[in-house]
Short mmCIF file of C-alpha atoms in Angstrom, two decimals:
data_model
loop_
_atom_site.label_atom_id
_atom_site.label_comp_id
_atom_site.label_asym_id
_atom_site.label_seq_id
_atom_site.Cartn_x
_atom_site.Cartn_y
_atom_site.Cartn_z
CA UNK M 1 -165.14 -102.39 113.36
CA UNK M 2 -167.49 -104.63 115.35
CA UNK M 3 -170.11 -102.96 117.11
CA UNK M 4 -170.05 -102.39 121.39
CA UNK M 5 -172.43 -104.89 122.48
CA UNK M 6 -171.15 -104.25 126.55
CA UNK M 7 -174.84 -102.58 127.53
CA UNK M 8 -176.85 -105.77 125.67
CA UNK M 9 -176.75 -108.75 128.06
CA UNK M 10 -178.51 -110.76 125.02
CA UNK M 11 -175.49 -109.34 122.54
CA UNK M 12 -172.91 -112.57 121.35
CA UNK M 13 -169.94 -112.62 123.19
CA UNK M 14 -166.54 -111.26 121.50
CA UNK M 15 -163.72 -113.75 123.37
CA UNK M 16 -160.00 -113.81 122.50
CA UNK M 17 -158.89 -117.13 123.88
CA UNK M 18 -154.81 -117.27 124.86
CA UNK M 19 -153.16 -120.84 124.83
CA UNK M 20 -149.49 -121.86 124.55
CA UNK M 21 -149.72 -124.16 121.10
CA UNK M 22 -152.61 -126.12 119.39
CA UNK M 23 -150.77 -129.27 120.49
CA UNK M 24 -152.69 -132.77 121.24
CA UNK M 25 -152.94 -132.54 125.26
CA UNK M 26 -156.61 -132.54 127.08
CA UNK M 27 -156.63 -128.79 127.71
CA UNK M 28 -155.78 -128.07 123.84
CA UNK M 29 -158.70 -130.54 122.88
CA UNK M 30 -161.35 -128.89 125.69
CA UNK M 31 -160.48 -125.52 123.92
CA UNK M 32 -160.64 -126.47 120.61
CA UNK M 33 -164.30 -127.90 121.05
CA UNK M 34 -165.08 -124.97 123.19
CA UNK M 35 -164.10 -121.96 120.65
CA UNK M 36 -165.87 -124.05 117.49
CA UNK M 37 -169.01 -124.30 119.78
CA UNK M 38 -169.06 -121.15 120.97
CA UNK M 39 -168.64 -120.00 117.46
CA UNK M 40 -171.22 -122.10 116.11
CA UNK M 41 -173.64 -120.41 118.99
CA UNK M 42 -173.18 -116.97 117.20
CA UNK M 43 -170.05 -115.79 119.44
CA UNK M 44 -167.39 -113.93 118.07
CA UNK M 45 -164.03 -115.99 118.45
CA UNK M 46 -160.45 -115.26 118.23
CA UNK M 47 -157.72 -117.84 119.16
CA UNK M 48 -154.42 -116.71 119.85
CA UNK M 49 -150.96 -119.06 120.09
CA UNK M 50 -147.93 -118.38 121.22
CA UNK M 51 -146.40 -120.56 118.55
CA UNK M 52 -146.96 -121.34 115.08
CA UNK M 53 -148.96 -124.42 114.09
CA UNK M 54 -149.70 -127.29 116.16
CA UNK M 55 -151.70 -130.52 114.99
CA UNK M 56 -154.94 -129.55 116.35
CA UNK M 57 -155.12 -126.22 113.93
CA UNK M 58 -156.48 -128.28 111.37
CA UNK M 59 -159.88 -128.72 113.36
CA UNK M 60 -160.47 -124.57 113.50
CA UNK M 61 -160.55 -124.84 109.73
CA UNK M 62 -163.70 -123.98 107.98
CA UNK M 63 -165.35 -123.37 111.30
CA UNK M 64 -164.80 -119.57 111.31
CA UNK M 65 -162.97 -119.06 114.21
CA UNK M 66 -160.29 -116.65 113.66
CA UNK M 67 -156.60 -117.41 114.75
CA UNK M 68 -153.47 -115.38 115.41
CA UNK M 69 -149.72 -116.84 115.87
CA UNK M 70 -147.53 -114.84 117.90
CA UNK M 71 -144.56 -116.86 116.63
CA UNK M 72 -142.21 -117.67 119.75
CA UNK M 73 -139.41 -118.87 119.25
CA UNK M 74 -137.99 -118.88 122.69
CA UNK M 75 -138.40 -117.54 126.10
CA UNK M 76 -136.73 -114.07 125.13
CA UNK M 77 -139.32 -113.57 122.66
CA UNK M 78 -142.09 -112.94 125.77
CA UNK M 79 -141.83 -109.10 126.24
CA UNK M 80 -142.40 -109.10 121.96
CA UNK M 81 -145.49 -111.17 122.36
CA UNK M 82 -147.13 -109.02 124.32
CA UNK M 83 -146.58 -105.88 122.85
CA UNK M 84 -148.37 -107.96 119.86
CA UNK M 85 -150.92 -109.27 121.58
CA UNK M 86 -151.90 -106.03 123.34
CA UNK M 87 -151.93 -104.23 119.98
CA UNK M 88 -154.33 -107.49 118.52
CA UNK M 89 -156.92 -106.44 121.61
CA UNK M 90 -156.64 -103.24 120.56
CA UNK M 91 -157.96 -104.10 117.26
CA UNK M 92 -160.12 -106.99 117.87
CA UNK M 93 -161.94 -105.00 120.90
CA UNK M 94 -163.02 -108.16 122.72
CA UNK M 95 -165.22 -108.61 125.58
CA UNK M 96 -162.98 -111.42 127.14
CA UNK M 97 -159.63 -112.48 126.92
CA UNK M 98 -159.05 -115.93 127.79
CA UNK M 99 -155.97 -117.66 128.89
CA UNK M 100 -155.51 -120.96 129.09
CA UNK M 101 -152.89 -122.97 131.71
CA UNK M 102 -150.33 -120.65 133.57
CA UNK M 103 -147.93 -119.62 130.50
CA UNK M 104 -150.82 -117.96 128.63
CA UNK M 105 -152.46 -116.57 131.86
CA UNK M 106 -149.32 -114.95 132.08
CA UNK M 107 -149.62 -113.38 129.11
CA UNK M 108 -153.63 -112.37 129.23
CA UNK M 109 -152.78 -110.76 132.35
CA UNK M 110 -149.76 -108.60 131.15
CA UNK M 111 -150.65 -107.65 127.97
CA UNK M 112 -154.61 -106.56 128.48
CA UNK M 113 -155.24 -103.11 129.23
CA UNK M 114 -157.33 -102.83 132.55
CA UNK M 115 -160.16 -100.98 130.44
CA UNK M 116 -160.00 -102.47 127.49
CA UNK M 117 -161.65 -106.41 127.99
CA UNK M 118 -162.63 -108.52 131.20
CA UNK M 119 -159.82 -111.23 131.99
CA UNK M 120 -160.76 -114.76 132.11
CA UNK M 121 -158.24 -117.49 133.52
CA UNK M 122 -158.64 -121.21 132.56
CA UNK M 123 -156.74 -123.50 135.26
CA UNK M 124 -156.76 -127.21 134.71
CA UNK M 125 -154.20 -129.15 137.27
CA UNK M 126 -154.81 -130.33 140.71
CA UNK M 127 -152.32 -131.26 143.46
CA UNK M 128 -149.00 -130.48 140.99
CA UNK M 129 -145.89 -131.36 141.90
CA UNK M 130 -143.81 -128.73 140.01
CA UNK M 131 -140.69 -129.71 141.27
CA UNK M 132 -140.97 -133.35 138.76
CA UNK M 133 -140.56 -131.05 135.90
CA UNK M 134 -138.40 -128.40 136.61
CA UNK M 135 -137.58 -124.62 137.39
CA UNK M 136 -139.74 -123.33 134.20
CA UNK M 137 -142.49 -125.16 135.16
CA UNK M 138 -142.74 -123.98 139.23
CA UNK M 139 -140.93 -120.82 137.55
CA UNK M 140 -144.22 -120.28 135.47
CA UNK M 141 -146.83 -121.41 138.29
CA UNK M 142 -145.09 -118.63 140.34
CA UNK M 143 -145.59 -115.96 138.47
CA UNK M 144 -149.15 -117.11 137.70
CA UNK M 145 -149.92 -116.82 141.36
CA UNK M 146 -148.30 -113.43 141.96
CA UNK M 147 -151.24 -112.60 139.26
CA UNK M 148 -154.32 -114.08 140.64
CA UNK M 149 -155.70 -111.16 141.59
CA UNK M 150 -155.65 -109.45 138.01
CA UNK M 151 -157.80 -112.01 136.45
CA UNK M 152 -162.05 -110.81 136.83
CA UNK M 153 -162.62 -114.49 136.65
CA UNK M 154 -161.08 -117.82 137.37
CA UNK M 155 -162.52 -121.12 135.83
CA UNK M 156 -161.23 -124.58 136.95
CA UNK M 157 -162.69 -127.26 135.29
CA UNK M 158 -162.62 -129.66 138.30
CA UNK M 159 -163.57 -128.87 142.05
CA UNK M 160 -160.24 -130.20 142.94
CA UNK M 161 -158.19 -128.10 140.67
CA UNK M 162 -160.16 -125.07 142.40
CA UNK M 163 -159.44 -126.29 146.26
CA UNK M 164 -155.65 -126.54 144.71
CA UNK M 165 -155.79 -123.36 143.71
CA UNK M 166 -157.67 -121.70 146.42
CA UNK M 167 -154.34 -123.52 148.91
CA UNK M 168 -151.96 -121.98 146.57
CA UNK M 169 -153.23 -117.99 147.57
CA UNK M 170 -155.65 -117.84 144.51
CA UNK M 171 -158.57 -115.46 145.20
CA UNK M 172 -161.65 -117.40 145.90
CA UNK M 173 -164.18 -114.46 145.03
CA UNK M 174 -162.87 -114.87 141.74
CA UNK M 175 -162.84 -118.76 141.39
CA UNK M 176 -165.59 -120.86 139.17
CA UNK M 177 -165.73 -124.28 138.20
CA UNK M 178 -166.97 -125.41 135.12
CA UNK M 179 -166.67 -129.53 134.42
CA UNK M 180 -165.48 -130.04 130.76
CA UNK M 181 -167.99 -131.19 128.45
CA UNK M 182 -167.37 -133.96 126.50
CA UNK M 183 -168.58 -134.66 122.37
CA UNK M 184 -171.26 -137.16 122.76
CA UNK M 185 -171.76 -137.29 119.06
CA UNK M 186 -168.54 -138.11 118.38
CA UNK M 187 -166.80 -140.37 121.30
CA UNK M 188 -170.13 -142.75 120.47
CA UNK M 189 -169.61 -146.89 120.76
CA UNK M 190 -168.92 -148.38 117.47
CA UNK M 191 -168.46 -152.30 116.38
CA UNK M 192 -167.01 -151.55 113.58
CA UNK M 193 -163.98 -149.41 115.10
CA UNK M 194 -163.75 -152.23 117.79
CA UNK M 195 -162.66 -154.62 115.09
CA UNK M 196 -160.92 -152.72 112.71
CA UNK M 197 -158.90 -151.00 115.52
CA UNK M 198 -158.15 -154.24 117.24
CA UNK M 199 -157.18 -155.99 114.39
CA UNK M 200 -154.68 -153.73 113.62
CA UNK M 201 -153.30 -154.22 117.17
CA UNK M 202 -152.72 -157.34 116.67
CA UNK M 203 -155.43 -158.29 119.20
CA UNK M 204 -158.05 -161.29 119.15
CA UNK M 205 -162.10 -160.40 119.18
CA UNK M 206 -162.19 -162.53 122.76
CA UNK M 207 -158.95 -161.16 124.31
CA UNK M 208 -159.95 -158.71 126.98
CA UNK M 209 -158.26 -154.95 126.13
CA UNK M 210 -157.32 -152.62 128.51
CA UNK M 211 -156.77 -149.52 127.40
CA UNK M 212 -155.01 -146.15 128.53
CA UNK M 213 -154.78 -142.84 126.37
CA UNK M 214 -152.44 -140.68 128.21
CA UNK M 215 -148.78 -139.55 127.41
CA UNK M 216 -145.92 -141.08 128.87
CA UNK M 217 -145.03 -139.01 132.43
CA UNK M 218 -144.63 -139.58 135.78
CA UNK M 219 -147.90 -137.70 136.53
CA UNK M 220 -149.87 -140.68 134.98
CA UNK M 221 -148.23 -143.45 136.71
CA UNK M 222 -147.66 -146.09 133.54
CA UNK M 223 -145.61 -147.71 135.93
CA UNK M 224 -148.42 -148.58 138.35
CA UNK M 225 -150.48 -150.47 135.35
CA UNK M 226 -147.06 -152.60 134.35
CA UNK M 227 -147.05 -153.61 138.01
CA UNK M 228 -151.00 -154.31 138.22
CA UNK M 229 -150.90 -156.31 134.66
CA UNK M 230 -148.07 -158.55 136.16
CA UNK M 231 -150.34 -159.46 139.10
CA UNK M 232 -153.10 -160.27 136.85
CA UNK M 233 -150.99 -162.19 134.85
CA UNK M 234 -149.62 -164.46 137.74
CA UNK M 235 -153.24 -164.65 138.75
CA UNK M 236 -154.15 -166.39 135.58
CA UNK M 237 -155.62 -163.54 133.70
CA UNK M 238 -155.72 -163.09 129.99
CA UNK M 239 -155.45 -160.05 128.30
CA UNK M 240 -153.66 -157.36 126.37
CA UNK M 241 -152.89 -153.93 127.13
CA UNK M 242 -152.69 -150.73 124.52
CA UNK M 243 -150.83 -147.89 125.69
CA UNK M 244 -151.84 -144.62 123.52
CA UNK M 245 -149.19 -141.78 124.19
CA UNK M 246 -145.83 -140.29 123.70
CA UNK M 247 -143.08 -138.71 125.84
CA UNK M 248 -139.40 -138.47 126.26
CA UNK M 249 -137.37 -140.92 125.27
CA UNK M 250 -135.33 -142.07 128.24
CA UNK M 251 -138.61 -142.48 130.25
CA UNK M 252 -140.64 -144.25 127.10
CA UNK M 253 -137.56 -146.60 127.02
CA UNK M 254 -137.59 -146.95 131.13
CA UNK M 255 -141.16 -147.96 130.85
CA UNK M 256 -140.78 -150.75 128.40
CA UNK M 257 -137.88 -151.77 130.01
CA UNK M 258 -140.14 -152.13 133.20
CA UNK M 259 -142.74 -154.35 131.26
CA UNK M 260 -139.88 -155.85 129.80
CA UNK M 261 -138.54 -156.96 133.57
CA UNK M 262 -141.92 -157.84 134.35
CA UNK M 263 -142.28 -160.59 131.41
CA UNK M 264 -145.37 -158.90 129.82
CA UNK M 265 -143.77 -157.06 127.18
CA UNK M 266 -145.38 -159.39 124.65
CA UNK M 267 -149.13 -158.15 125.63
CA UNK M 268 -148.37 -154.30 125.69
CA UNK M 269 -148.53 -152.21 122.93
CA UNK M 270 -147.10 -148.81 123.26
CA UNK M 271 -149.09 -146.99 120.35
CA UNK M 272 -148.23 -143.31 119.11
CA UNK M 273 -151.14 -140.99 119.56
CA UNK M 274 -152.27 -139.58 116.06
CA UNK M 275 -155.62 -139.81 114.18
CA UNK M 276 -158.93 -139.36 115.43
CA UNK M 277 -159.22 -140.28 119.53
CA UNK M 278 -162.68 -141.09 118.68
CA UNK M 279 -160.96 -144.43 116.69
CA UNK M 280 -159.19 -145.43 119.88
CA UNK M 281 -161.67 -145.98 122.52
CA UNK M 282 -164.49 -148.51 121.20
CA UNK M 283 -161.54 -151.21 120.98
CA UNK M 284 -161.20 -151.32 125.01
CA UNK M 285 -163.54 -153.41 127.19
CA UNK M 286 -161.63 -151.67 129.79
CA UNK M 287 -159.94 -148.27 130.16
CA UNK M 288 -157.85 -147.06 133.09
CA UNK M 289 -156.14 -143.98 134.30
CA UNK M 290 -153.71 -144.34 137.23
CA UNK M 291 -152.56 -141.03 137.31
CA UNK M 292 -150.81 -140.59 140.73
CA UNK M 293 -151.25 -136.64 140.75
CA UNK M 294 -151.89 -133.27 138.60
CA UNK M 295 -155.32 -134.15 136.94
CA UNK M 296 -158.41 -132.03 137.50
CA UNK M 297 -161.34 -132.99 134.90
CA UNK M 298 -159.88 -136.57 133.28
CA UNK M 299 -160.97 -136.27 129.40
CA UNK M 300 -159.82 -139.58 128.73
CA UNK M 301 -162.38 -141.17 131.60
CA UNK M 302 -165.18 -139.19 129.83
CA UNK M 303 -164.09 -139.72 126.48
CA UNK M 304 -164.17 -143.44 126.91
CA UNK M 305 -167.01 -143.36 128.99
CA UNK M 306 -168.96 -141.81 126.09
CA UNK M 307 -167.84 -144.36 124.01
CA UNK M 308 -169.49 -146.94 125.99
CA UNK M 309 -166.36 -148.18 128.02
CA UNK M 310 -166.19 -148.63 131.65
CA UNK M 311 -162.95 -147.14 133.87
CA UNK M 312 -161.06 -147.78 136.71
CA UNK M 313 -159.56 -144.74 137.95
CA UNK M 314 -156.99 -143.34 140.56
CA UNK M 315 -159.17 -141.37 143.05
CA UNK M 316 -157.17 -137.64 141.50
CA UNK M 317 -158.74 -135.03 140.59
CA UNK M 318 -162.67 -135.52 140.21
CA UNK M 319 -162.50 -138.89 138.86
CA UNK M 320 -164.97 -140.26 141.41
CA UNK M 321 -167.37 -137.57 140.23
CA UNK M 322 -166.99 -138.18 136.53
CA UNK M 323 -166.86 -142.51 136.97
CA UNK M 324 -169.86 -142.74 139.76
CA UNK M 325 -171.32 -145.79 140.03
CA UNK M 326 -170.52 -147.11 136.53
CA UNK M 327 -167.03 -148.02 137.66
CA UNK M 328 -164.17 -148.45 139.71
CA UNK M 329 -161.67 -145.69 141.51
CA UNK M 330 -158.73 -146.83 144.11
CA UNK M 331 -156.11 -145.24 145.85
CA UNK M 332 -153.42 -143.14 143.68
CA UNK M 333 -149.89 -145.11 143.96
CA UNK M 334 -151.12 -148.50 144.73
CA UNK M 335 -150.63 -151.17 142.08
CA UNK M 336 -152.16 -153.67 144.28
CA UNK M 337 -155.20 -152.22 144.80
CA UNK M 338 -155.60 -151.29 140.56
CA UNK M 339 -155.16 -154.97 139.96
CA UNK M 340 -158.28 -155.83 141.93
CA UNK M 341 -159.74 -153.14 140.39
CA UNK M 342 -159.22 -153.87 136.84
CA UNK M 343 -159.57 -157.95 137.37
CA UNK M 344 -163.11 -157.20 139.23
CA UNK M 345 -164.51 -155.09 136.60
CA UNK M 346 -163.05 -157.48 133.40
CA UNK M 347 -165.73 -159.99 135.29
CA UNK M 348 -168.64 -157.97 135.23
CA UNK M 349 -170.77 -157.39 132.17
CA UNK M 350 -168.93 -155.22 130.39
CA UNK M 351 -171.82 -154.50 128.04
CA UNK M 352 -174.20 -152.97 130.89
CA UNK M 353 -171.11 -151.34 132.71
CA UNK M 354 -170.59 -149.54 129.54
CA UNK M 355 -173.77 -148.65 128.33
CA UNK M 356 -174.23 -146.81 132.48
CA UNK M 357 -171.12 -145.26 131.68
CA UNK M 358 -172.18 -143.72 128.58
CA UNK M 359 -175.37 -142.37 129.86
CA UNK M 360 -173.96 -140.78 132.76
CA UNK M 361 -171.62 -138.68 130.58
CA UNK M 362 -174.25 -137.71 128.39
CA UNK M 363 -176.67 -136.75 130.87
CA UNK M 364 -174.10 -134.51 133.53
CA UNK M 365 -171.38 -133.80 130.80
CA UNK M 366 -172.66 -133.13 127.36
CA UNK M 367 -171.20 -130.02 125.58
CA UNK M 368 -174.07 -128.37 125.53
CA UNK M 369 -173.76 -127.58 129.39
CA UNK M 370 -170.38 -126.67 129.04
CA UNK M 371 -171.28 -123.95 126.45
CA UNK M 372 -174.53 -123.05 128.62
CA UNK M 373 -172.24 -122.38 131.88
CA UNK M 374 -169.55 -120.86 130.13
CA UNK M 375 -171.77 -118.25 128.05
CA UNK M 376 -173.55 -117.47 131.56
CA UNK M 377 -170.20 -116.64 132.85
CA UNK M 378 -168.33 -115.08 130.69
CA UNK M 379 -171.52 -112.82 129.94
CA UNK M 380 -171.60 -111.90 133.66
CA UNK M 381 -168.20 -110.99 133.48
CA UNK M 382 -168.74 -108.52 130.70
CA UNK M 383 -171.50 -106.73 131.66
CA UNK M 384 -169.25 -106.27 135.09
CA UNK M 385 -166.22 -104.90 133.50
CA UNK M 386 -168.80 -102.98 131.62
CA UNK M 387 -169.62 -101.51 134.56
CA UNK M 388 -167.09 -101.00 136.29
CA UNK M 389 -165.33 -99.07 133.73
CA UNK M 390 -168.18 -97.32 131.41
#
């Protein structure tokens, strides 16, 4: 058994962390690089998924992290899960358990006795607009809400998920945010990923790239970038585009149907996500996000920022906090606007844009603040249940 360390405010922190699946989606990534930090920092970590697998269990390997699969298999199997996750806190004794997005909330929330750990929340959207995917989805966000006052603690990791929140009836005593942190000494520049990855695209050293990691829904607006490459096109730009994601197919075939219409299907790549996301960025001299709504903390703006590329963003979410002065952000939903964007930063030098990009990521959102905030809250939080209930 793992000795109490609730009365020792300098004692490591024992955290169960909740989440859905180890799938590739930004939340998924932000906790995966959180838990092996933490870790790393002498903490005591536990993942927990709902389901078995997920391509982004490989990276826990070796790193001493523990994990625990509930193994859903449905919806029915919810009541199941937390019987089994209540009887894993009961073992593991941890100070925190830590949900991530509304599903595993849920679950924190339900299945951890009042006494036993503090409850941490982890909620990532901004300005959703539930009814685009359904009654499970504003089904799930529901019952979240109906919750928000179990949780001791809720972190957003943008300030405009929290004001979301806060509209939705969340408690704001209990509300934090915490920016994500982003690996500096991995999403670095590097010539020789440029070329390789390029060339394997199919694109020239001298052809301007834009580039957009993001999968392939609504929420991100692909749509909006067809319609602001075909005005750079008729204005006499050249270029080529690389699309990184994946989504269903009758709106992956709508969208190249759209480029198709708009006669630049020959200059967009639509590229399955897979590998290392550190391999993607350096190939862009440009990347963009155009999401129209639902993003808090972009990780693809600071993942390509750290890599040394400059963005043009949507103003959603924080994006105008993470880009600054080291790019461009424009109204959500306007294609007209993007193109101006994206043409007037392709004629500035790309090389100093990028290089101010990269600095401002590593200097406000390095993850060594991210670990720094979220080990001075999550300690707070323990020593309060601590109290509370001792």
């Amino acid at each position: 058994m793992i000795p109490s360390s609730r009365n020792d405010r300098n004692a490591p922190l024992r955290i169960l962390f909740v989440v859905r699946a180890l799938t590739v989606g930004g939340a998924e990534r932000q906790l995966v690089l959180l838990a092996v930090g933490l870790q790393r920092d002498g903490h005591d970590v536990t993942l927990c998924t709902a389901y078995t697998g997920g391509a982004l269990a490989d990276e826990l390997r070796g790193t001493g992290v523990r994990q625990i699969e509930l193994g859903q298999r449905s919806r029915a199997d919810f009541p199941r899960m937390i019987w089994t996750l209540r009887q894993a806190i009961s073992q593991l004794r941890p100070d925190i358990v830590h949900g991530y997005l509304p599903t595993s909330n849920t679950l924190a929330a339900l299945a951890t006795p009042r006494r036993a750990a503090a409850i941490v929340w982890g909620v990532r959207a901004s300005d959703m607009r539930w009814a685009v995917y359904g009654r499970a989805h504003q089904l799930a966000f529901s019952i979240t809400r109906r919750l928000a006052t179990r949780p001791d603690l809720i972190i957003a990791n943008s300030d405009a998920g929290a004001r979301f929140h806060l509209e939705q009836g969340f408690p704001a005593g209990s509300m934090l945010v915490i920016p994500n942190g982003i690996d500096t000494d991995r999403f670095i520049p590097d010539p020789a990923i440029r070329r390789e990855r390029r060339a394997a695209w199919g694109v020239s050293p001298d052809t301007p790239l834009i580039g957009m990691v993001a999968r392939l829904d609504p929420m991100k607006d692909h749509v909006a970038l067809i319609e602001a490459v075909e005005i750079l096109v008729r204005c006499g730009h050249r270029l080529d585009v690389v699309c990184v994601g994946e989504g269903p197919a009758a709106y992956t075939a709508m969208l190249r149907a759209r480029a198709k219409s708009a006669g630049i299907e020959s200059i967009v790549r639509w590229i399955p996500p897979g590998g290392d996301a550190a391999a993607l960025y350096p190939a862009f001299d440009v990347a963009v996000s155009c999401s129209r709504y639902g993003e808090g903390f972009s990780n693809a703006l600071g993942e390509a920022m750290s890599c040394g590329v400059p963005c043009v963003s949507t103003d959603v979410g924080d994006a105008r906090q993470i880009v600054g002065d080291t790019g461009r952000v424009v109204p959500a939903g306007s294609s007209t606007a993007l193109a101006d964007a994206l043409g007037g930063m392709l004629g500035e030098d790309l090389v100093q844009a990028g290089a101010r990009a990269r600095q401002r990521i590593v200097t406000e959102f390095g993850v060594s603040r991210l670990l720094t905030r979220t080990v001075d809250a999550l300690t707070e939080v323990r020593d309060r249940h601590a109290r509370r209930w001792r």
